[in-house]
mmCIF file of C-alpha atoms in Angstrom:
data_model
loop_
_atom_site.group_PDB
_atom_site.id
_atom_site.type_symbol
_atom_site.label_atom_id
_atom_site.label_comp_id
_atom_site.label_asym_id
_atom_site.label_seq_id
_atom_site.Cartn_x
_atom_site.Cartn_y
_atom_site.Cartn_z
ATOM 1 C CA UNK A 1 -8.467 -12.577 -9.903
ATOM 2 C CA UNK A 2 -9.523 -12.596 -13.532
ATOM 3 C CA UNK A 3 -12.495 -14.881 -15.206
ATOM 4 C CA UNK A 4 -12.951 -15.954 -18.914
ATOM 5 C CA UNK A 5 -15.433 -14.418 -20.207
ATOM 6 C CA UNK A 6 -16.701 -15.110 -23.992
ATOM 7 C CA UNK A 7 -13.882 -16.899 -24.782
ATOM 8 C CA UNK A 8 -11.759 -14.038 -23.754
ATOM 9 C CA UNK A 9 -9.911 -13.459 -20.837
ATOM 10 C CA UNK A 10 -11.743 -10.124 -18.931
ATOM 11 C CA UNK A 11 -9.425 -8.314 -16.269
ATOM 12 C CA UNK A 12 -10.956 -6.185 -13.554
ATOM 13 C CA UNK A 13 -8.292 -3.190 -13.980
ATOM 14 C CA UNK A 14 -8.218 -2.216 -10.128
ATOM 15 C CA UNK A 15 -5.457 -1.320 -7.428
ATOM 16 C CA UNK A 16 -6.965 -3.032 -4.440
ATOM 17 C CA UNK A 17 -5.101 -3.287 -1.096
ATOM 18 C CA UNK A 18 -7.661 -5.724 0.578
ATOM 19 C CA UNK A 19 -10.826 -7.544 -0.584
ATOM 20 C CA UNK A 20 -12.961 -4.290 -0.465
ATOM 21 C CA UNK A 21 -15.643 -2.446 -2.689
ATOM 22 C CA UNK A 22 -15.802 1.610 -2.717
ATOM 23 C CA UNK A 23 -18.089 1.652 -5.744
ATOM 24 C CA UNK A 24 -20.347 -1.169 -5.082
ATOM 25 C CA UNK A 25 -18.217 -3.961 -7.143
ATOM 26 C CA UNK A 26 -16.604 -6.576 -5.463
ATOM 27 C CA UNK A 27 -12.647 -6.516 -6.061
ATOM 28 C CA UNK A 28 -10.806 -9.640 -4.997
ATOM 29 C CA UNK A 29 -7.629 -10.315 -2.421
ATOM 30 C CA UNK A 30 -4.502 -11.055 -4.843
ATOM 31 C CA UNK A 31 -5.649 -9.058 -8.096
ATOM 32 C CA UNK A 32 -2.635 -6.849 -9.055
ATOM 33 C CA UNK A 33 -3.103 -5.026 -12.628
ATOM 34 C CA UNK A 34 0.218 -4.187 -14.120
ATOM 35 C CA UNK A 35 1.335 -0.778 -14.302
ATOM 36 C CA UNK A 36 -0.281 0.901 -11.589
ATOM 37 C CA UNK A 37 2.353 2.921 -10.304
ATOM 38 C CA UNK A 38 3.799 5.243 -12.837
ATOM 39 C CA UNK A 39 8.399 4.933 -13.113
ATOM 40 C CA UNK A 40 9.957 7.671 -11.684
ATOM 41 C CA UNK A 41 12.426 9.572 -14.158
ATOM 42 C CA UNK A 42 15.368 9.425 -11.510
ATOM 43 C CA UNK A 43 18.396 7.945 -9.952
ATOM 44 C CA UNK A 44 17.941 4.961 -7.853
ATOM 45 C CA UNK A 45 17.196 6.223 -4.373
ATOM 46 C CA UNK A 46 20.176 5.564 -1.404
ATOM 47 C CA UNK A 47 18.706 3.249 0.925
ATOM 48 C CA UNK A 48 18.368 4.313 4.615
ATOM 49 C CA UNK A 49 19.409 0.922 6.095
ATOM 50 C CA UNK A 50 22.634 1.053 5.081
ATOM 51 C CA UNK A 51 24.088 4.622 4.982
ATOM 52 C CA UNK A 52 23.430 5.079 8.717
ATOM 53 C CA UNK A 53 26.286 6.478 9.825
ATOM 54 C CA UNK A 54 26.519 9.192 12.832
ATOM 55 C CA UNK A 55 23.035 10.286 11.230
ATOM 56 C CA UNK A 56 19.495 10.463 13.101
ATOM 57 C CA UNK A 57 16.280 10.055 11.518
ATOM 58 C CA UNK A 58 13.508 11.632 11.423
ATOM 59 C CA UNK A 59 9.682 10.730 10.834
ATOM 60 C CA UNK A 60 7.730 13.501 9.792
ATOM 61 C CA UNK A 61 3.432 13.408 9.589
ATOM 62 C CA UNK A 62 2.596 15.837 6.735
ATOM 63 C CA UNK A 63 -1.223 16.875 5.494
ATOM 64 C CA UNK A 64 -1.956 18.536 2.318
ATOM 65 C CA UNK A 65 -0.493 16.640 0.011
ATOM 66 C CA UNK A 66 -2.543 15.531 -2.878
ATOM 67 C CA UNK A 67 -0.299 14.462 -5.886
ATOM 68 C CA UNK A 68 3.230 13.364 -7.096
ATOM 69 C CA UNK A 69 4.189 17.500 -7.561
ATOM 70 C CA UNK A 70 3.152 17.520 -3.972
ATOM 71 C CA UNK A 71 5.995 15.093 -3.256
ATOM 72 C CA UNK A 72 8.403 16.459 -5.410
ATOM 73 C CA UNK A 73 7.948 19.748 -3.940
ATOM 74 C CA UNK A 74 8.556 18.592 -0.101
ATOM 75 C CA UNK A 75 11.531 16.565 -1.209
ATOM 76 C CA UNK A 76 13.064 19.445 -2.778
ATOM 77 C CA UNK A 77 12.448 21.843 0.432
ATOM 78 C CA UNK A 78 13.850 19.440 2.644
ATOM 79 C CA UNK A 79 17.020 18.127 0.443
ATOM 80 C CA UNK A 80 18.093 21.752 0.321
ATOM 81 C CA UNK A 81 18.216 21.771 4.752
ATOM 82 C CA UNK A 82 22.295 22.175 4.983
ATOM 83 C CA UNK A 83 22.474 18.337 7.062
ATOM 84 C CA UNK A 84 19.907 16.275 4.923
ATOM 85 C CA UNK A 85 21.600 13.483 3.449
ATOM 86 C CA UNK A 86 18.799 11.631 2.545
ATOM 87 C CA UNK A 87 14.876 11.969 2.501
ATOM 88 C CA UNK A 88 11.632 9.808 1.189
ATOM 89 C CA UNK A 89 8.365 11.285 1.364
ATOM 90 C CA UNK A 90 5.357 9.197 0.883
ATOM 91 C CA UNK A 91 2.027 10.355 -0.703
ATOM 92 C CA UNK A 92 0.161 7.443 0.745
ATOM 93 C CA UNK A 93 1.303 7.447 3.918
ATOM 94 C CA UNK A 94 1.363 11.340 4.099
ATOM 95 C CA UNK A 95 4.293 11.015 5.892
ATOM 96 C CA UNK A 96 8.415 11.942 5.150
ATOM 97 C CA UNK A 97 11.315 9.907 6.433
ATOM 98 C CA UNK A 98 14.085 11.974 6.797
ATOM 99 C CA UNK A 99 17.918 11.517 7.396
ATOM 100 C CA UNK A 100 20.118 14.013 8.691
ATOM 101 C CA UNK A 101 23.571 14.913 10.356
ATOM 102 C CA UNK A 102 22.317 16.185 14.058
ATOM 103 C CA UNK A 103 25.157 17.988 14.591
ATOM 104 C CA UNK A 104 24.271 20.477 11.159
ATOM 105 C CA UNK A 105 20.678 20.802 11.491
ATOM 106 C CA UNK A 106 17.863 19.403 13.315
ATOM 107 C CA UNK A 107 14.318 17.858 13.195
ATOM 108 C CA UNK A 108 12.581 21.192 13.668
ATOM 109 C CA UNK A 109 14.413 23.118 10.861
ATOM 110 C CA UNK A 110 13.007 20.102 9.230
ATOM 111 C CA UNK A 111 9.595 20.682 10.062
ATOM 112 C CA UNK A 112 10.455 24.704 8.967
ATOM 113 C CA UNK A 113 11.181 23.392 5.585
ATOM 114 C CA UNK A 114 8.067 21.962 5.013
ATOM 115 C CA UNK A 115 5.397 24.816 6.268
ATOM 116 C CA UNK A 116 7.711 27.326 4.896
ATOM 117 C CA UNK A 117 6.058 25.944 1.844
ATOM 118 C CA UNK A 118 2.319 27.026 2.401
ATOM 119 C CA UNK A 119 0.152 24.469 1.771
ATOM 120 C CA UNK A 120 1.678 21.785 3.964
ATOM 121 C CA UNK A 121 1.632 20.886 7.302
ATOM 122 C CA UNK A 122 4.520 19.242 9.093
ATOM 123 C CA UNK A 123 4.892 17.795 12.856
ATOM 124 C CA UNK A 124 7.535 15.662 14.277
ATOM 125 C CA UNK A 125 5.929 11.986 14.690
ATOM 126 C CA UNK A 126 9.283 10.510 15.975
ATOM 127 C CA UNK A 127 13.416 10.660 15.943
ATOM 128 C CA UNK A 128 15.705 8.171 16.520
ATOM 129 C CA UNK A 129 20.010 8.564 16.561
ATOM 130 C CA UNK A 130 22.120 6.461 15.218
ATOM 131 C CA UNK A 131 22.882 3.960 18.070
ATOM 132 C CA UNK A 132 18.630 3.327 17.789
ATOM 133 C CA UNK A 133 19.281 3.295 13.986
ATOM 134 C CA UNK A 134 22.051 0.511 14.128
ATOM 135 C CA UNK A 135 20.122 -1.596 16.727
ATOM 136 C CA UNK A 136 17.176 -1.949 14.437
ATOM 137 C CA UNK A 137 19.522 -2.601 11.103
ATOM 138 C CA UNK A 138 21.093 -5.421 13.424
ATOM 139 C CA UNK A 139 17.992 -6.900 14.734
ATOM 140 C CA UNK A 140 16.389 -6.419 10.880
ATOM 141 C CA UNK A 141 19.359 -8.808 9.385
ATOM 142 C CA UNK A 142 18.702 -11.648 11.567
ATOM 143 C CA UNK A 143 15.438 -11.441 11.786
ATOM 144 C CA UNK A 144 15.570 -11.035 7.505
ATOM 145 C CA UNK A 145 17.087 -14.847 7.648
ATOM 146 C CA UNK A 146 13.611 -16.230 8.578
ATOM 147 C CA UNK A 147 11.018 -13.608 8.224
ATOM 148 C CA UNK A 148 9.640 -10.999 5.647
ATOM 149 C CA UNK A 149 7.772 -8.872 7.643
ATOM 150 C CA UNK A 150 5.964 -7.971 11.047
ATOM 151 C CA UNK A 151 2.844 -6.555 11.187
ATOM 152 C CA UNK A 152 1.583 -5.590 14.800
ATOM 153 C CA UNK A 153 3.782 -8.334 16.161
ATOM 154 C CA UNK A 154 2.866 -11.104 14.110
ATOM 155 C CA UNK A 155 5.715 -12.998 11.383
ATOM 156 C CA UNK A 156 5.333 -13.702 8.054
ATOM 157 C CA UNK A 157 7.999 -15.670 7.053
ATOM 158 C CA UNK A 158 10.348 -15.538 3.528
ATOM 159 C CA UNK A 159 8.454 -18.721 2.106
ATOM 160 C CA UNK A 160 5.081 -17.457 3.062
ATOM 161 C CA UNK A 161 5.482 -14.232 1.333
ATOM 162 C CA UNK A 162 7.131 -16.013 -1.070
ATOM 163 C CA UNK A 163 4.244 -18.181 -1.598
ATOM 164 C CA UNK A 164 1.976 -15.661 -2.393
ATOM 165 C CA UNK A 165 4.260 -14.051 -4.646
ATOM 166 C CA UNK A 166 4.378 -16.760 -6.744
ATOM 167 C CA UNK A 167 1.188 -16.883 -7.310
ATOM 168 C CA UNK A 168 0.971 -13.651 -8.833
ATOM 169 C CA UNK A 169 3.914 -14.449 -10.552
ATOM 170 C CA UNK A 170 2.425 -16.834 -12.326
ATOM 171 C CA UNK A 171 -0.937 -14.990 -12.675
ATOM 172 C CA UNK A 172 1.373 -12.136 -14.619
ATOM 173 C CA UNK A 173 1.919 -15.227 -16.866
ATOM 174 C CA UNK A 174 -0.955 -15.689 -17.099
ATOM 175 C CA UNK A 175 -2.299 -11.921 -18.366
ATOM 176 C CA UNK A 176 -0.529 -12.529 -21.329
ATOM 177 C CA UNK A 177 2.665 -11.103 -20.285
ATOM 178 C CA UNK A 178 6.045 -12.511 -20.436
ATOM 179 C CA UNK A 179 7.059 -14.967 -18.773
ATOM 180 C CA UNK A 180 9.957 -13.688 -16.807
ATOM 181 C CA UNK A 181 9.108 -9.946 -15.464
ATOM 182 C CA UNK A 182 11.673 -7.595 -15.609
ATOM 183 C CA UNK A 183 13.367 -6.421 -12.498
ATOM 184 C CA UNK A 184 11.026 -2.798 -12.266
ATOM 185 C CA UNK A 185 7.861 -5.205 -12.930
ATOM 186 C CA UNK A 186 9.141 -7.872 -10.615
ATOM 187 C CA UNK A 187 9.605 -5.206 -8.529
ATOM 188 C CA UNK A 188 5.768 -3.484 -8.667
ATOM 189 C CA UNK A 189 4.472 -7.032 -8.196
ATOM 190 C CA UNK A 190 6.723 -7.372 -4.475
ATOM 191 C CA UNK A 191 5.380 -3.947 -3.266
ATOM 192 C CA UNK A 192 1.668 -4.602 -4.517
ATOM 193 C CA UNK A 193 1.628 -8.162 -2.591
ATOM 194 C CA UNK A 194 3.595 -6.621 0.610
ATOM 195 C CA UNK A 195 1.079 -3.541 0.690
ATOM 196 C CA UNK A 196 -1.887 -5.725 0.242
ATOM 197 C CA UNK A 197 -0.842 -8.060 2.994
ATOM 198 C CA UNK A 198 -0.071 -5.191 5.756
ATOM 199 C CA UNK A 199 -3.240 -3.186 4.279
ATOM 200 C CA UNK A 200 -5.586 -6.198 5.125
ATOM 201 C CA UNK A 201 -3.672 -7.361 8.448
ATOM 202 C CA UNK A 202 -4.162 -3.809 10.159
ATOM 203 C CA UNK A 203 -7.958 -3.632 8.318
ATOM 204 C CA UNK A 204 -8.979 -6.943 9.749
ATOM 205 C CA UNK A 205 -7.198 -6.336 13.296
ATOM 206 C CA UNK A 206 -9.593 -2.814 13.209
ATOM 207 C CA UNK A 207 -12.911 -4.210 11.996
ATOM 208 C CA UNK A 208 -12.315 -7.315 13.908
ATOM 209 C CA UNK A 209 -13.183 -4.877 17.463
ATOM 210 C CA UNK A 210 -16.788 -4.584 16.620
ATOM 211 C CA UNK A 211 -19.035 -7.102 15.439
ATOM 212 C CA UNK A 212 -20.587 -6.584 12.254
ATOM 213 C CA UNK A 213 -21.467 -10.083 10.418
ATOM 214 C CA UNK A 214 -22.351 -11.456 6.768
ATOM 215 C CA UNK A 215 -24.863 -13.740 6.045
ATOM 216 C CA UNK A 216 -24.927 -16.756 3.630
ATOM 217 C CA UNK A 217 -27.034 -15.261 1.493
ATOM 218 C CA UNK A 218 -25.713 -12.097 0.619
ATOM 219 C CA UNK A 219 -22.339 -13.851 0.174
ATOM 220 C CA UNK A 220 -24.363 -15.619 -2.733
ATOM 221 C CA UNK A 221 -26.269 -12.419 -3.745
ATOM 222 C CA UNK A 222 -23.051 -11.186 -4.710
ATOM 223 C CA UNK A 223 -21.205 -14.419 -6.294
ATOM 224 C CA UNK A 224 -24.587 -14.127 -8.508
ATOM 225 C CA UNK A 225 -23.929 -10.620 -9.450
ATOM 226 C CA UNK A 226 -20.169 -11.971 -10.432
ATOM 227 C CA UNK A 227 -21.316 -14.858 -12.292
ATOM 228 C CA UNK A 228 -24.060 -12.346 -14.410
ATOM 229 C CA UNK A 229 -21.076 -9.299 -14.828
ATOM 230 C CA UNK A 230 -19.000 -12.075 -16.446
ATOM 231 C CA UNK A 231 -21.623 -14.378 -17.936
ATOM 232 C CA UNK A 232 -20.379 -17.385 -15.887
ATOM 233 C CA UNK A 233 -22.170 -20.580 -14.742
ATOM 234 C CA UNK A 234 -21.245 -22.592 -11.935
ATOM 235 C CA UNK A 235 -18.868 -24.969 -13.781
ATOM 236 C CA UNK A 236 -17.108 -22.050 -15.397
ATOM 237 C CA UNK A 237 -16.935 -20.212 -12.030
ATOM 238 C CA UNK A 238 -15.130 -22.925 -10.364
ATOM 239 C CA UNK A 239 -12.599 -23.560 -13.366
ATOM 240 C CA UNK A 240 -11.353 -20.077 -12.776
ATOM 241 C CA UNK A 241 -11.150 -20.445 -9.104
ATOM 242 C CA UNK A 242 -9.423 -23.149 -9.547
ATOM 243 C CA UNK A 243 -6.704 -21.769 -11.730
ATOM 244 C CA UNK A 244 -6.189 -18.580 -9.377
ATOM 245 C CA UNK A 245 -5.736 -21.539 -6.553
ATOM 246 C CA UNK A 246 -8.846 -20.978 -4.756
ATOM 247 C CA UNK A 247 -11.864 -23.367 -4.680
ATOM 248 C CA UNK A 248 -15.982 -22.220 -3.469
ATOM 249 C CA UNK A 249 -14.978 -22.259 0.009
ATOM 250 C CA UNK A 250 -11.740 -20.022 -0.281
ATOM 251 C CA UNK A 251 -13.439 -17.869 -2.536
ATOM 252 C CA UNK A 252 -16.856 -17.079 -0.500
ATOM 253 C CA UNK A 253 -14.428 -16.231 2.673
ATOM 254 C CA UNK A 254 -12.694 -13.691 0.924
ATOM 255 C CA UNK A 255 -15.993 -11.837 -0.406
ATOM 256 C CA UNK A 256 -17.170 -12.289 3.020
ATOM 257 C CA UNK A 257 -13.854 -10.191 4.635
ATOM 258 C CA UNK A 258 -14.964 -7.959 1.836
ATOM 259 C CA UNK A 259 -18.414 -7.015 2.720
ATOM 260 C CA UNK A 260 -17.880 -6.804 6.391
ATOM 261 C CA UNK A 261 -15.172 -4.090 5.260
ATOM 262 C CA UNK A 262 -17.666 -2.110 3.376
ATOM 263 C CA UNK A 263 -19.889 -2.734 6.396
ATOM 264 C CA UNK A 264 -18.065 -0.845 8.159
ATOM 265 C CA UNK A 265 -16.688 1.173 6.270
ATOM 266 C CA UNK A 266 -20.506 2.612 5.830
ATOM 267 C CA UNK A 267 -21.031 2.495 9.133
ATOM 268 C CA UNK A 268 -18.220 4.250 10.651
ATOM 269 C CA UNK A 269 -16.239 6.201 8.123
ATOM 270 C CA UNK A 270 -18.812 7.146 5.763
ATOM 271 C CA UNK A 271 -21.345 9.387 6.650
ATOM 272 C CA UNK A 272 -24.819 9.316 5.624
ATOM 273 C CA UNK A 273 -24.926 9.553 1.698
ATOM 274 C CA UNK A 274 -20.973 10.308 1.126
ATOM 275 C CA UNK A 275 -20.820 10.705 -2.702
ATOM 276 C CA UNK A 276 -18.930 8.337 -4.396
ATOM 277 C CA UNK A 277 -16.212 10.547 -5.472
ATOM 278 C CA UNK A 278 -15.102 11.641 -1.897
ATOM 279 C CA UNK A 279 -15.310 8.259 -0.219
ATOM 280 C CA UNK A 280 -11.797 7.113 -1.614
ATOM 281 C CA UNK A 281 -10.208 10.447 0.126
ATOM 282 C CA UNK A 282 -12.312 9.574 3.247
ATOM 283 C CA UNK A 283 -10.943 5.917 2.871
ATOM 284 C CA UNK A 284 -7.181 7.116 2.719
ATOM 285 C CA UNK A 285 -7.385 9.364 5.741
ATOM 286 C CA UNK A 286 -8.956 6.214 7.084
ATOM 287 C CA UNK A 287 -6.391 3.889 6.414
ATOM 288 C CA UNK A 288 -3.342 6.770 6.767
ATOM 289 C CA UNK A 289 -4.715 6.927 10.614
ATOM 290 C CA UNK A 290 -4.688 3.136 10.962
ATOM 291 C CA UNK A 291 -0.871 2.610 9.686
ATOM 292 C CA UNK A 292 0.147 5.773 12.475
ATOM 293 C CA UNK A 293 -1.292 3.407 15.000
ATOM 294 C CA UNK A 294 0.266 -0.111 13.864
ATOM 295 C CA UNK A 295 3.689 -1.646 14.207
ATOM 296 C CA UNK A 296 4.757 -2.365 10.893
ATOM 297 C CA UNK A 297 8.319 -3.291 10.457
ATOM 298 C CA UNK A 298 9.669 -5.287 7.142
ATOM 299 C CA UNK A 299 13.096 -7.328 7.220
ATOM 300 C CA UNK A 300 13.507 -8.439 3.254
ATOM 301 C CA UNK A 301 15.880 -6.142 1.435
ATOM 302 C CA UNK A 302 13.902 -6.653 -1.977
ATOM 303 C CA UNK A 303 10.710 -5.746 0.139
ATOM 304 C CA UNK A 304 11.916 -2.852 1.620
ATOM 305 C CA UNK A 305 13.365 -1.597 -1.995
ATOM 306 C CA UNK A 306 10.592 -2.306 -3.698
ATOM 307 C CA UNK A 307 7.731 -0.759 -1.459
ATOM 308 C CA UNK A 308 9.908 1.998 -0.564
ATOM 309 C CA UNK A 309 9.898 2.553 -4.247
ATOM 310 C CA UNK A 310 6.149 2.232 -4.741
ATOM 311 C CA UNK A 311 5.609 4.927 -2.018
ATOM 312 C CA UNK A 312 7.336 7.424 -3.162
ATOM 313 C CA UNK A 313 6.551 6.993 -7.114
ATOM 314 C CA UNK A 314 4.968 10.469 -8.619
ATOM 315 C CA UNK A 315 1.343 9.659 -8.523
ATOM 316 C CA UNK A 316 -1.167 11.710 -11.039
ATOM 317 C CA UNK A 317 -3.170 14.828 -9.948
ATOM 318 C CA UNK A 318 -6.098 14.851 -7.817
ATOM 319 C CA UNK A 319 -7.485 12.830 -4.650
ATOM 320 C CA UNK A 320 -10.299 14.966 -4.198
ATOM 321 C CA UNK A 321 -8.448 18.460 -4.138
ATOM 322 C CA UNK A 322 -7.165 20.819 -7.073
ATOM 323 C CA UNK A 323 -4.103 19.973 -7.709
ATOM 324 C CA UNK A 324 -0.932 21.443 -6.209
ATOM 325 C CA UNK A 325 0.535 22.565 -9.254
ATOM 326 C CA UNK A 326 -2.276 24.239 -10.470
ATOM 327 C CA UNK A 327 -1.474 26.897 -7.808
ATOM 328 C CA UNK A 328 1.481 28.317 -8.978
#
């Protein structure tokens, strides 16, 4: 979401995963900056889904990690397990997929490799051999034909994701980039628009169990702070809207989603005066604990490329911790 402002066009320069606001500023449902996740200086990854084999596959829960040299480090430790063939570790999941030969090594030597290290923490979430492995490729080609994704149960199909894809296809347009992406662009704009979809489906199935409501008029206190931030009167307002493919109506629903998230968020992950800088660690515990809990299965091959990608792109130091490799 972007407004004019002066004559100008003034982007809010945020990663956002739902309509939410950590710092007290409202960040909007569809607003992807460009360049957010930093290109990883390597070869293109295998992918999982097709190098099955007689392999099994691991899932491992990790804590401690805090940056990209975090996830560098684990993949290294657990590439050199005699049996690994494969192995993606995500930072924002704090989790590592792992696929190995059973008959070399096993998921515990696994879980070895990675508190051998020190400062991490590894425990066997689940495993699964390769008849389980080949059964859910199988089931994830047909179901690919129609659908993009599941998230706890429910189907998005190809043309809905599709749909809002284009849009921010067209809002990179619209940024003043070119017209046609190139393929590791294209790519960051897929994962940011599948994250953002599964991160608000499993926030809104959570906050949905208790009942914590917005009124009318704060939903208006807080267009009026956007309309003063970017000097905008109503007519101006509505041009915008209008051009991101929202009108009023769209528009004060998704601020409303927003502030019953940072209701809640205040009320039950927050404690009582959190400083600013630690709620966005207390946030991705938050949301880590949420995905361990949903059903979350993707069917696209560009989908699962791309976010697989995203996850395990080196991220910079610090989430709240010294960084790892500041510690020798």
């Amino acid at each position: 979401m972007y407004f004019k402002k002066s004559g100008r066009v003034n982007f809010m320069k945020k990663k956002i995963y739902i309509t939410l606001f950590l710092t007290g500023v409202i960040v909007f449902f569809g607003l992807y900056a460009s360049g957010l996740i930093n290109d990883k200086k390597e070869e293109e990854r295998s992918n999982f889904y097709k190098n099955i084999g007689n392999n099994s596959q691991a899932e491992l829960k990790i804590s401690g990690m805090t940056c990209g040299s975090c996830v560098e480090k684990i993949e290294n430790a657990l590439m050199k397990v005699k049996g690994v063939n494969s192995t993606k570790v995500s930072l924002a999941k704090q989790k590592a997929t792992v696929l190995f030969d059973p008959e070399i090594t096993s998921a515990s030597l696994l879980v070895n490799a990675i508190n051998k290290l020190g400062k991490y923490k590894g425990t066997l979430a689940n495993i699964k051999n390769s008849n389980e492995l080949l059964k859910e490729e199988k089931e994830r080609i047909e179901k690919a034909k129609l659908f993009a994704m599941s998230i706890n149960g429910k189907e998005i199909s190809n043309k809905d994701f599709e749909t809002v894809l284009g849009k921010q296809l067209k809002n990179f347009k619209k940024v003043g980039k070119d017209y046609y992406p190139t393929m590791r662009q294209r790519e960051q704009i897929i994962a940011e628009v599948a994250d953002s979809m599964i991160d608000e489906a499993i926030i809104q199935n959570e906050i949905g169990k208790e009942n914590f409501s917005v009124t009318d008029p704060e939903i208006n206190a807080e267009i009026d702070k956007i309309k003063t931030n970017y000097k905008l009167d109503d007519k101006t307002l509505k041009e915008n809207l209008r051009a991101q493919g929202l009108d009023i109506n769209g528009f004060k629903e998704e601020i409303r989603k927003g502030l019953k998230v940072n209701k809640y968020l205040e009320a039950k992950v927050f404690p009582p005066r959190t400083p600013e800088s630690k709620k966005g660690f207390l946030y991705q515990q938050w949301i880590s604990g949420l995905y361990d809990q949903a059903e979350v299965r993707i069917y696209s091959d560009e989908i699962l490329k791309a976010v697989d990608s995203s996850n395990t792109a080196s991220g910079g130091c610090g989430s709240g911790g010294g960084c790892c490799s500041k510690r020798g």
